[in-house]
Every structure is written in structure tokens, then in C-alpha cells.
Amino acid sequence: MEVCDWSESSASGRRRSSSRKGREKARVIMAEMQLQKKGKKSEDGVGSMVDFLLANARLVLGVGGAALLGIATLAVKRLIDRAASPPGEKETDEKVEQKSIEEAWKEAVLLKASPKLVRQAKRSDLSSALPAPEPSQPVTDVAPSNIEPEQPPVSEKTPLCLTFQETLLHYYTHQAIMPAAQIQAAKQLVLDITSELQDFLKAKHPEMPFSAMQLGGSLGTDLPVTSLDQAYVLLPLILEPDLWTFVPGQDTILNDPQFWMIKRVNLEYTARGSSPWDRFMLGGYLSTRRIVESLHKTVVGSINWPAIGTVLECCVRPVIAPDDLRLEVVHQDFTGTINFLLVAEAKAVVLLAYPHPTAPAENLWRRSYYREETLRLQELDSGDSGVRQKCLHILRSVCHQRPELRQLSPTRLRHVLLHVSKEASDWSESSLADCFLQIIASIIGYLESGTLQCYFDEKVNLFLRPDGRRD
């Protein structure tokens, strides 16, 4: 009985011991399963965080910043994985991790060093991948020592604050005066076109005697040229002195000293038709409008301007306006209008044809003082080394560049300067600003009064037209 009791007690002890071991083993298995589950959840959390950061970093930080953030995040994830891995696998993971981080870092440096203009490259360039740098040649942000960095172009520094005197001189040098080479090219082109016209008139219209055509305005003198959009050519008429006489403006029916007439005389001794200009006579006076209309028909309808333009390597077109003789010229060195002016001269009096449509008569000729004006300004500047002509060229350029000031013609500006020369005494270059301001004040005074007297004839108001209206 004792043996049976002992065997039963030992069996029950063994059963209790195995039960305890089973429960312990089950707890160990459950703990391992929970650790694996936690590790998996932790790994999924890190992965989702990495995906989120990499997906949004490029929008905020750009390409280079997103690459750096991805490398840092990858390194943190590798540290977490290495901490959870067995000890034997850590060395292998460290080598692989080090190699991956080095390659990723090199790619990030390439992205950072690349310029922003890569975004605007062509699709064909973007389709080809950049070659990866070799591991033995580390990539750095510093350029090689043998290649000098590009230096930005050095621009001329202009003073930020200029005096009025310096501003005027700078404007005169850089804007008011045209380059000499361009002036010479334009002058030669105008002379070539003038020669073609004069040869045609001599061959087809010998009954209209003209003297040699001449350049007028600044191109015909040694004065500086402020613009090339307007050129003037003079067509001098050859008048018989015993058949034609000049009638001053104050002796005509208009009683305007600025506008003269040319009268046919000695009709009782010489028959009508004795002069080639008799057919352009109207009421006993030479009609400017009839001469201009006749020449206009010849210039527009008889001359082959396209052929002439081909020879001269330019485009020449006559202006369709019966009261004007003008040619529009387009050339690589000259683009503008050539104005042909009829001129009659006798006893130092120069008359220009005035076939204006608003003129009260068809036989008016405007008295020109251009020769006297330019000579007088040159004499004054030569006497005291003055800057009158320099002021004139600055004013001409300013008025030409602003349409609202173009009514201040060069003729009117020259007479203003001549009037101011009587008042101002110091015209040296050091007083350029003061002289210029005095001229401006005089122009304002003349405009307010509506009167600008001719320097050579005080009876002439240069602001008045023959119909009595002010320009």
C-alpha cells in the first residue's frame, strides 16, 4: 500500500511539473509572437512615415533637399533594423548600409551641384541618364583648380548723381549727334538718288531749266547732324533776270513780309513764251503750285524707282501728294524722307516755293534766311568760343524726339538763339547749363506772347502762317 501511494504521488508530481513547463513554454511562445507582431507594426509605421516624408519633401524642399532628407531617413531606419536583428548579421548589414549611404550621398551632391536651368532642358536631353560617378573619384562641390570660374562682365559704372551741366554734355555726346560714318553713308545715298533724278529731268524735260541740285539742311553744311529721318535737296530754277523780278511781301496783296512773289515783266517787249517758265505763270506771277504739280507727275509716273532702288540697294517710293515732292527711302544706313525744294535766288535773296494747300494764293514764295542764320551763329561762336551751336543741337534733338515739341522747328530755334545772344554775355562751355536755361525761359516767353520776331526782319512773325493763323 505504501508503494502504491508513493507511485501515485510521484506520478502526480511529474504531471504538475510537466504542466508548469508547458505553461512556461506557451508564455515564451506568446511573448515571441507578440514581439514579432510589435516589430512588424513598428516596421510598417517607419515605412509609412518614410513614404510620407519622401512624397512631400520634394514639393517643399526641392530635389536636393528631398534627396538629403531621404538619406537621413534611410539611415535612421537602418539603425532600427540593425538593433532588432541578430548579432551575427550586424556586420554584414553595416557594410551594405555604408555602401548604400555613400552612393546615395554622391547622387545627392550631383543634384545639389546641378543648375536650375536643367528644368528647362529639352526632352531629348532629359531622356538620357547622367553617368554615375565612380566610387574611386569622390564628387565635391568645389570646381577643379585648373578651371577658372567665369567672371561676370564688368559694366561701366556711371555716376548716380550728375549735375545739370554734366547731363547736358553727356546728352550732346551720346544722343544729340549722329555717328559720322552713318552720316556719310546717308549723305552718299541722297546724292546718288539726286543724281538719278537730275539726269532724268535733263533728258526728258529740257524745257525746265534747273541748276545743279544741292544738298540742303545739315547734310549740306559742316554742322553736326541730329537726325537722318529728313533730308533736303534744293532744285534751283534758272530765271532770266530781265524777264522775272522778285516782289517783297509787304508790296503784295497779302502785305506779309515773309511771303514774296515772282512777277513776269517786260511782256510788252518780249512775247509770252519767251521764257520756259511762262507756261507756269498765273495772273502775271510764277505759280509754285503748277511747277510742283508738273514735277510731281514726272517723279511719280515716269521714273522707274524700283529699278533705281535695286541698283542702289535700297527701296525708293514717291509720296503720293500733289503739293509735295518727297521720296521715302529705306536703306540699312538711312531710313527717312527726301524733300525736294524749289529755290529761286536773285541779289542775295533766297525764296523757297510754298505750295501749301492752305495758302491763300498759288504763287507764294517763302523768304529763307537759312544761310544768314547759320553764318551768324558760326561767327558768334568763333568770336568767343561759345556753345550756341551746341545748345542748338541739344534743343533740336529734344524737340525731334518729342512729337509735342516738333512745332519748334530748327528755323525758330535758331532765331531764339540769335535773340538770346544779344542778352547773354558768357557763352563759354562752363556756362552751358545757365545758357540753356536762359534759352528755355526765352522760348516759354515767346510761346506765351505768340510772337517770335525774325532776327533779320522785325516785321516778320515766325509763328504766323500766310492765312494769319499761328502754328
Coordinates of N, CA, C and O in Angstrom, one line a residue, residues 270-419:
T270 N 8.7 141.6 -124.8 CA 9.0 140.2 -125.1 C 7.7 139.4 -125.1 O 6.9 139.5 -124.2
A271 N 7.5 138.6 -126.1 CA 6.2 137.8 -126.3 C 6.1 136.8 -125.2 O 7.1 136.3 -124.7
R272 N 4.9 136.4 -124.9 CA 4.6 135.4 -123.9 C 5.2 134.0 -124.5 O 4.9 133.7 -125.6
G273 N 5.9 133.3 -123.7 CA 6.6 132.1 -124.2 C 8.1 132.3 -124.4 O 8.8 131.3 -124.7
S274 N 8.5 133.5 -124.3 CA 10.0 133.8 -124.4 C 10.8 133.1 -123.3 O 11.9 132.7 -123.5
S275 N 10.1 132.9 -122.2 CA 10.8 132.2 -121.0 C 10.2 130.8 -120.9 O 9.0 130.6 -121.1
P276 N 11.0 129.8 -120.7 CA 10.4 128.4 -120.5 C 9.5 128.3 -119.3 O 8.7 127.4 -119.2
W277 N 9.5 129.3 -118.4 CA 8.6 129.2 -117.2 C 7.3 130.0 -117.4 O 6.5 130.0 -116.5
D278 N 7.1 130.5 -118.6 CA 5.9 131.2 -118.9 C 4.7 130.3 -118.8 O 3.6 130.8 -118.5
R279 N 4.8 129.1 -119.1 CA 3.7 128.2 -119.1 C 3.2 127.9 -117.7 O 2.2 127.3 -117.5
F280 N 4.0 128.2 -116.7 CA 3.6 128.1 -115.3 C 3.2 129.4 -114.6 O 3.1 129.5 -113.4
M281 N 2.9 130.4 -115.5 CA 2.5 131.7 -115.0 C 1.0 131.7 -114.7 O 0.2 131.2 -115.4
L282 N 0.6 132.4 -113.6 CA -0.8 132.6 -113.3 C -1.0 134.0 -112.8 O -0.4 134.4 -111.8
G283 N -1.8 134.7 -113.6 CA -2.1 136.1 -113.3 C -0.8 137.0 -113.3 O -0.8 138.0 -112.5
G284 N 0.1 136.7 -114.1 CA 1.3 137.5 -114.2 C 2.4 137.1 -113.2 O 3.5 137.8 -113.2
Y285 N 2.2 136.1 -112.4 CA 3.1 135.7 -111.4 C 3.5 134.2 -111.6 O 2.6 133.4 -112.0
L286 N 4.7 133.8 -111.2 CA 5.1 132.4 -111.3 C 4.4 131.6 -110.3 O 4.5 131.9 -109.1
S287 N 3.7 130.6 -110.7 CA 2.9 129.8 -109.8 C 3.7 128.6 -109.2 O 4.2 127.8 -110.0
T288 N 3.9 128.6 -108.0 CA 4.6 127.5 -107.3 C 3.9 126.2 -107.4 O 4.4 125.1 -107.6
R289 N 2.6 126.3 -107.3 CA 1.7 125.1 -107.3 C 1.8 124.4 -108.6 O 1.8 123.1 -108.7
R290 N 1.8 125.1 -109.7 CA 1.8 124.5 -111.1 C 3.1 123.8 -111.3 O 3.2 122.7 -111.9
I291 N 4.2 124.4 -110.9 CA 5.5 123.8 -111.1 C 5.6 122.5 -110.3 O 6.1 121.4 -110.8
V292 N 5.2 122.5 -109.1 CA 5.3 121.3 -108.2 C 4.4 120.2 -108.7 O 4.8 119.0 -108.8
E293 N 3.2 120.5 -109.2 CA 2.3 119.5 -109.7 C 2.9 118.9 -111.0 O 2.8 117.6 -111.2
S294 N 3.5 119.7 -111.9 CA 4.1 119.1 -113.1 C 5.3 118.2 -112.7 O 5.4 117.1 -113.3
L295 N 6.1 118.6 -111.8 CA 7.2 117.8 -111.4 C 6.8 116.5 -110.7 O 7.4 115.4 -110.8
H296 N 5.7 116.7 -109.9 CA 5.2 115.5 -109.2 C 4.7 114.4 -110.2 O 4.9 113.2 -109.9
K297 N 4.1 114.8 -111.3 CA 3.6 113.8 -112.3 C 4.8 113.1 -112.9 O 4.8 111.9 -113.1
T298 N 5.9 113.8 -113.1 CA 7.1 113.2 -113.6 C 7.8 112.3 -112.6 O 8.2 111.1 -112.9
V299 N 7.9 112.7 -111.4 CA 8.5 111.9 -110.3 C 7.8 110.6 -110.0 O 8.3 109.5 -109.9
V300 N 6.4 110.7 -110.0 CA 5.6 109.6 -109.6 C 5.4 108.6 -110.8 O 5.5 107.4 -110.7
G301 N 5.1 109.2 -112.0 CA 4.6 108.3 -113.1 C 5.6 108.0 -114.1 O 5.4 107.1 -114.9
S302 N 6.8 108.7 -114.2 CA 7.7 108.5 -115.3 C 9.0 107.8 -114.9 O 9.7 107.2 -115.8
I303 N 9.4 107.9 -113.7 CA 10.7 107.4 -113.2 C 10.5 106.0 -112.7 O 9.6 105.8 -111.9
N304 N 11.4 105.1 -113.1 CA 11.3 103.7 -112.6 C 12.1 103.6 -111.3 O 13.3 103.2 -111.2
W305 N 11.5 104.0 -110.2 CA 12.2 104.0 -108.9 C 12.5 102.6 -108.4 O 13.6 102.4 -107.7
P306 N 11.7 101.5 -108.6 CA 12.1 100.2 -108.2 C 13.5 99.8 -108.8 O 14.3 99.2 -108.1
A307 N 13.7 100.1 -110.1 CA 15.0 99.8 -110.7 C 16.1 100.5 -110.1 O 17.2 100.0 -109.9
I308 N 15.9 101.8 -109.9 CA 16.9 102.7 -109.2 C 17.2 102.1 -107.8 O 18.4 102.1 -107.4
G309 N 16.2 101.8 -107.1 CA 16.4 101.2 -105.8 C 17.2 99.9 -105.8 O 18.0 99.7 -104.9
T310 N 17.0 99.1 -106.8 CA 17.7 97.8 -106.9 C 19.2 98.1 -107.1 O 20.1 97.5 -106.6
V311 N 19.5 99.1 -108.0 CA 20.9 99.4 -108.3 C 21.6 100.0 -107.0 O 22.7 99.7 -106.7
L312 N 20.9 100.8 -106.3 CA 21.4 101.5 -105.1 C 21.2 100.6 -103.8 O 21.6 101.1 -102.7
E313 N 20.6 99.4 -103.9 CA 20.4 98.5 -102.8 C 19.6 99.2 -101.7 O 19.9 99.2 -100.5
C314 N 18.5 99.7 -102.1 CA 17.5 100.4 -101.2 C 16.2 100.3 -101.8 O 16.0 99.8 -102.9
C315 N 15.2 100.8 -101.1 CA 13.8 100.9 -101.5 C 13.4 102.3 -101.6 O 13.5 103.1 -100.6
V316 N 13.0 102.8 -102.8 CA 12.6 104.2 -103.0 C 11.2 104.2 -103.5 O 10.8 103.5 -104.5
R317 N 10.3 105.0 -102.8 CA 8.9 105.2 -103.1 C 8.6 106.6 -103.1 O 8.8 107.3 -102.1
P318 N 8.0 107.2 -104.2 CA 7.5 108.6 -104.2 C 6.2 108.7 -103.4 O 5.4 107.8 -103.3
V319 N 6.1 109.8 -102.7 CA 5.0 110.1 -101.8 C 3.8 110.6 -102.7 O 4.0 111.6 -103.5
I320 N 2.7 110.0 -102.6 CA 1.5 110.4 -103.5 C 0.9 111.6 -102.8 O -0.1 111.5 -102.1
A321 N 1.4 112.8 -103.1 CA 0.8 114.0 -102.6 C 1.1 115.1 -103.6 O 2.3 115.5 -103.8
P322 N 0.1 115.7 -104.3 CA 0.4 116.6 -105.4 C 1.1 117.9 -105.0 O 1.6 118.6 -105.9
D323 N 1.0 118.2 -103.7 CA 1.6 119.5 -103.3 C 3.0 119.3 -102.7 O 3.5 120.3 -102.1
D324 N 3.5 118.1 -102.8 CA 4.8 117.8 -102.2 C 5.7 117.1 -103.2 O 5.2 116.2 -103.9
L325 N 7.0 117.3 -103.1 CA 7.9 116.5 -103.8 C 8.8 115.7 -102.8 O 9.8 116.3 -102.3
R326 N 8.4 114.5 -102.5 CA 9.1 113.8 -101.5 C 9.3 112.3 -101.9 O 8.5 111.7 -102.7
L327 N 10.4 111.7 -101.5 CA 10.7 110.3 -101.7 C 10.9 109.7 -100.4 O 11.7 110.2 -99.5
E328 N 10.3 108.5 -100.2 CA 10.6 107.7 -99.0 C 11.7 106.7 -99.3 O 11.5 105.9 -100.3
V329 N 12.7 106.7 -98.5 CA 13.9 105.8 -98.7 C 14.1 104.9 -97.5 O 14.1 105.4 -96.4
V330 N 14.3 103.6 -97.8 CA 14.6 102.6 -96.8 C 15.9 102.0 -97.2 O 16.0 101.3 -98.2
H331 N 16.9 102.2 -96.3 CA 18.2 101.6 -96.6 C 18.8 101.1 -95.2 O 18.3 101.6 -94.2
Q332 N 19.8 100.3 -95.3 CA 20.3 99.8 -94.0 C 21.0 100.9 -93.2 O 21.1 100.8 -92.0
D333 N 21.4 102.0 -93.9 CA 22.1 103.1 -93.2 C 21.2 104.3 -93.1 O 21.6 105.3 -92.5
F334 N 20.1 104.4 -93.8 CA 19.3 105.6 -93.9 C 17.9 105.2 -94.1 O 17.6 104.5 -95.1
T335 N 17.0 105.7 -93.2 CA 15.6 105.5 -93.4 C 14.9 106.8 -93.1 O 15.0 107.3 -92.0
G336 N 14.2 107.3 -94.1 CA 13.6 108.6 -93.9 C 13.0 109.1 -95.2 O 12.7 108.4 -96.1
T337 N 12.9 110.5 -95.3 CA 12.2 111.1 -96.4 C 13.2 112.2 -97.0 O 13.8 112.9 -96.3
I338 N 13.2 112.2 -98.3 CA 14.0 113.2 -99.0 C 13.0 114.2 -99.6 O 12.1 113.9 -100.4
N339 N 13.1 115.5 -99.1 CA 12.3 116.6 -99.6 C 13.0 117.4 -100.6 O 14.1 117.9 -100.4
F340 N 12.3 117.6 -101.8 CA 12.9 118.4 -102.8 C 12.2 119.8 -102.8 O 11.0 119.9 -102.9
L341 N 13.0 120.8 -102.7 CA 12.5 122.2 -102.5 C 12.9 123.0 -103.7 O 14.1 123.1 -104.1
L342 N 11.9 123.7 -104.4 CA 12.2 124.6 -105.5 C 12.7 125.9 -104.9 O 12.2 126.4 -103.9
V343 N 13.8 126.4 -105.5 CA 14.5 127.5 -105.0 C 14.7 128.5 -106.1 O 15.0 128.2 -107.3
A344 N 14.4 129.8 -105.8 CA 14.7 130.9 -106.7 C 15.6 131.9 -106.0 O 15.3 132.3 -104.8
E345 N 16.6 132.4 -106.6 CA 17.6 133.3 -106.0 C 18.0 134.4 -106.9 O 18.2 134.2 -108.1
A346 N 18.0 135.6 -106.3 CA 18.4 136.8 -107.0 C 18.8 137.8 -106.0 O 18.1 138.1 -105.1
K347 N 20.0 138.4 -106.3 CA 20.5 139.5 -105.4 C 20.5 139.2 -103.9 O 20.0 139.9 -103.1
A348 N 21.1 138.0 -103.6 CA 21.2 137.5 -102.2 C 19.9 137.3 -101.5 O 19.9 137.1 -100.3
V349 N 18.8 137.2 -102.3 CA 17.5 136.9 -101.7 C 17.2 135.4 -102.2 O 17.2 135.2 -103.4
V350 N 16.9 134.6 -101.2 CA 16.6 133.2 -101.5 C 15.1 132.9 -101.2 O 14.7 133.2 -100.0
L351 N 14.4 132.4 -102.2 CA 13.0 132.2 -102.0 C 12.7 130.7 -102.2 O 13.3 130.1 -103.1
L352 N 11.9 130.1 -101.3 CA 11.5 128.7 -101.4 C 10.0 128.6 -101.8 O 9.2 129.4 -101.2
A353 N 9.8 127.7 -102.7 CA 8.4 127.5 -103.1 C 7.5 127.1 -101.9 O 7.9 126.3 -101.1
Y354 N 6.3 127.7 -101.9 CA 5.4 127.4 -100.8 C 4.0 127.0 -101.4 O 3.0 127.7 -101.4
P355 N 3.9 125.7 -101.8 CA 2.7 125.3 -102.4 C 1.7 124.6 -101.4 O 1.1 123.6 -101.7
H356 N 1.7 125.2 -100.3 CA 0.8 124.6 -99.2 C -0.6 124.7 -99.6 O -1.1 125.7 -100.1
P357 N -1.4 123.6 -99.3 CA -2.8 123.6 -99.7 C -3.7 124.7 -99.0 O -4.7 125.1 -99.5
T358 N -3.2 125.1 -97.8 CA -4.0 126.2 -97.1 C -3.5 127.6 -97.5 O -4.0 128.6 -96.9
A359 N -2.5 127.7 -98.4 CA -2.0 129.0 -98.7 C -3.1 129.8 -99.4 O -3.9 129.3 -100.2
P360 N -3.2 131.1 -99.2 CA -4.3 131.9 -99.8 C -4.1 132.2 -101.3 O -5.0 132.6 -102.0
A361 N -2.9 131.8 -101.8 CA -2.6 132.0 -103.2 C -1.7 130.9 -103.7 O -1.0 130.3 -102.9
E362 N -1.7 130.7 -105.0 CA -0.9 129.6 -105.6 C 0.5 130.1 -106.0 O 1.3 129.3 -106.5
N363 N 0.9 131.3 -105.8 CA 2.1 131.8 -106.3 C 2.9 132.5 -105.2 O 3.6 133.5 -105.4
L364 N 2.9 131.8 -104.0 CA 3.7 132.4 -102.9 C 5.0 131.7 -102.7 O 5.2 130.5 -103.0
W365 N 6.0 132.5 -102.4 CA 7.4 132.0 -102.1 C 7.8 132.5 -100.8 O 7.7 133.7 -100.5
R366 N 8.3 131.6 -99.9 CA 8.8 132.0 -98.6 C 10.2 132.5 -98.6 O 11.1 131.8 -99.2
R367 N 10.4 133.6 -97.9 CA 11.8 134.1 -97.8 C 12.6 133.3 -96.8 O 12.2 133.0 -95.7
S368 N 13.8 132.8 -97.3 CA 14.6 131.9 -96.4 C 15.8 132.7 -96.0 O 16.5 133.4 -96.7
Y369 N 16.1 132.6 -94.6 CA 17.3 133.2 -94.0 C 18.2 132.1 -93.5 O 19.1 132.4 -92.6
Y370 N 18.1 130.9 -94.0 CA 18.9 129.8 -93.5 C 20.4 130.1 -93.6 O 21.2 129.9 -92.6
R371 N 20.9 130.6 -94.7 CA 22.3 130.9 -94.9 C 22.7 132.0 -93.9 O 23.8 131.8 -93.3
E372 N 22.0 133.0 -93.7 CA 22.3 134.1 -92.8 C 22.3 133.6 -91.4 O 23.2 134.0 -90.5
E373 N 21.4 132.7 -91.0 CA 21.3 132.2 -89.7 C 22.5 131.4 -89.3 O 23.1 131.6 -88.2
T374 N 22.8 130.4 -90.1 CA 24.0 129.6 -89.8 C 25.3 130.3 -89.8 O 26.1 130.1 -88.9
L375 N 25.5 131.2 -90.7 CA 26.7 132.0 -90.7 C 26.8 132.9 -89.5 O 27.9 133.0 -88.9
R376 N 25.7 133.5 -89.1 CA 25.8 134.4 -87.9 C 26.1 133.6 -86.6 O 26.9 134.0 -85.8
L377 N 25.5 132.4 -86.5 CA 25.8 131.6 -85.3 C 27.3 131.1 -85.3 O 27.9 131.1 -84.2
Q378 N 27.8 130.8 -86.5 CA 29.2 130.4 -86.5 C 30.1 131.5 -86.2 O 31.2 131.4 -85.5
E379 N 29.8 132.7 -86.7 CA 30.6 133.9 -86.4 C 30.6 134.2 -84.9 O 31.7 134.5 -84.3
L380 N 29.5 134.1 -84.2 CA 29.4 134.4 -82.8 C 30.2 133.4 -82.0 O 30.9 133.8 -81.0
D381 N 30.1 132.1 -82.3 CA 30.8 131.1 -81.6 C 32.3 131.2 -81.8 O 33.1 130.9 -80.9
S382 N 32.7 131.6 -83.0 CA 34.1 131.7 -83.3 C 34.7 132.9 -82.6 O 35.9 132.9 -82.2
G383 N 33.9 133.9 -82.3 CA 34.4 135.1 -81.7 C 34.7 134.9 -80.2 O 35.7 135.5 -79.6
D384 N 33.9 134.1 -79.5 CA 34.1 134.0 -78.0 C 34.1 132.5 -77.6 O 34.0 132.2 -76.4
S385 N 34.4 131.6 -78.6 CA 34.5 130.1 -78.3 C 33.2 129.7 -77.5 O 33.2 129.0 -76.5
G386 N 32.1 130.2 -78.0 CA 30.8 129.9 -77.4 C 30.2 128.5 -77.7 O 30.7 127.7 -78.5
V387 N 29.1 128.3 -77.0 CA 28.4 127.0 -77.1 C 27.0 127.2 -77.7 O 26.1 126.4 -77.4
R388 N 26.8 128.2 -78.5 CA 25.4 128.5 -79.1 C 25.0 127.3 -80.0 O 23.9 126.8 -79.9
Q389 N 25.9 126.9 -80.8 CA 25.5 125.8 -81.7 C 25.3 124.5 -81.0 O 24.5 123.6 -81.3
K390 N 26.1 124.3 -79.9 CA 25.9 123.1 -79.1 C 24.5 123.1 -78.4 O 23.8 122.1 -78.4
C391 N 24.1 124.3 -77.9 CA 22.8 124.4 -77.3 C 21.7 124.1 -78.4 O 20.7 123.5 -78.2
L392 N 22.0 124.6 -79.6 CA 21.0 124.4 -80.7 C 20.8 123.0 -81.0 O 19.7 122.5 -81.2
H393 N 21.9 122.2 -81.1 CA 21.8 120.8 -81.4 C 21.1 120.0 -80.3 O 20.3 119.1 -80.6
I394 N 21.3 120.4 -79.1 CA 20.6 119.7 -78.0 C 19.1 120.0 -78.1 O 18.3 119.0 -77.9
L395 N 18.8 121.2 -78.3 CA 17.4 121.6 -78.4 C 16.7 120.9 -79.6 O 15.6 120.4 -79.5
R396 N 17.4 120.8 -80.7 CA 16.9 120.2 -81.9 C 16.6 118.7 -81.7 O 15.6 118.1 -82.1
S397 N 17.5 118.0 -81.0 CA 17.4 116.6 -80.7 C 16.2 116.4 -79.7 O 15.4 115.5 -79.9
V398 N 16.1 117.2 -78.7 CA 15.0 117.1 -77.7 C 13.6 117.3 -78.4 O 12.7 116.5 -78.2
C399 N 13.5 118.3 -79.2 CA 12.3 118.6 -79.9 C 11.9 117.6 -80.9 O 10.7 117.3 -81.2
H400 N 12.9 117.0 -81.6 CA 12.7 116.0 -82.6 C 12.2 114.7 -82.0 O 11.4 114.0 -82.5
Q401 N 12.7 114.4 -80.8 CA 12.3 113.1 -80.2 C 10.9 113.2 -79.5 O 10.4 112.1 -79.1
R402 N 10.4 114.4 -79.3 CA 9.1 114.5 -78.7 C 8.1 115.2 -79.7 O 8.3 116.4 -80.0
P403 N 7.1 114.5 -80.1 CA 6.2 115.0 -81.1 C 5.5 116.3 -80.7 O 5.2 117.1 -81.6
E404 N 5.2 116.5 -79.4 CA 4.5 117.7 -79.0 C 5.4 118.9 -79.1 O 4.9 120.0 -79.0
L405 N 6.7 118.8 -79.3 CA 7.6 119.9 -79.4 C 8.1 120.1 -80.9 O 9.0 121.0 -81.1
R406 N 7.6 119.4 -81.8 CA 8.1 119.5 -83.2 C 7.7 120.7 -83.9 O 8.2 121.1 -85.0
Q407 N 6.7 121.5 -83.3 CA 6.4 122.8 -83.9 C 7.5 123.8 -83.7 O 7.6 124.8 -84.4
L408 N 8.4 123.5 -82.8 CA 9.6 124.3 -82.6 C 10.6 123.9 -83.6 O 11.5 123.1 -83.4
S409 N 10.5 124.4 -84.8 CA 11.3 124.0 -86.0 C 12.8 124.5 -85.8 O 13.0 125.4 -85.0
P410 N 13.7 123.9 -86.5 CA 15.1 124.4 -86.4 C 15.2 125.9 -86.7 O 16.0 126.6 -86.1
T411 N 14.4 126.3 -87.7 CA 14.5 127.8 -88.0 C 14.1 128.6 -86.8 O 14.8 129.6 -86.5
R412 N 13.0 128.3 -86.1 CA 12.6 129.1 -85.0 C 13.6 129.0 -83.8 O 13.9 130.0 -83.1
L413 N 14.2 127.8 -83.6 CA 15.2 127.7 -82.6 C 16.4 128.5 -82.9 O 17.0 129.1 -82.0
R414 N 16.8 128.6 -84.1 CA 18.0 129.4 -84.5 C 17.7 130.9 -84.2 O 18.6 131.6 -83.7
H415 N 16.5 131.4 -84.5 CA 16.2 132.8 -84.2 C 16.1 133.1 -82.7 O 16.5 134.1 -82.3
V416 N 15.6 132.1 -81.9 CA 15.6 132.3 -80.5 C 17.0 132.4 -80.0 O 17.3 133.3 -79.1
L417 N 17.9 131.6 -80.5 CA 19.3 131.7 -80.0 C 20.0 133.0 -80.4 O 20.7 133.6 -79.6
L418 N 19.7 133.5 -81.6 CA 20.2 134.8 -82.0 C 19.7 135.9 -81.1 O 20.5 136.8 -80.8
H419 N 18.4 135.8 -80.7 CA 17.9 136.9 -79.8 C 18.5 136.8 -78.5 O 18.9 137.8 -77.9

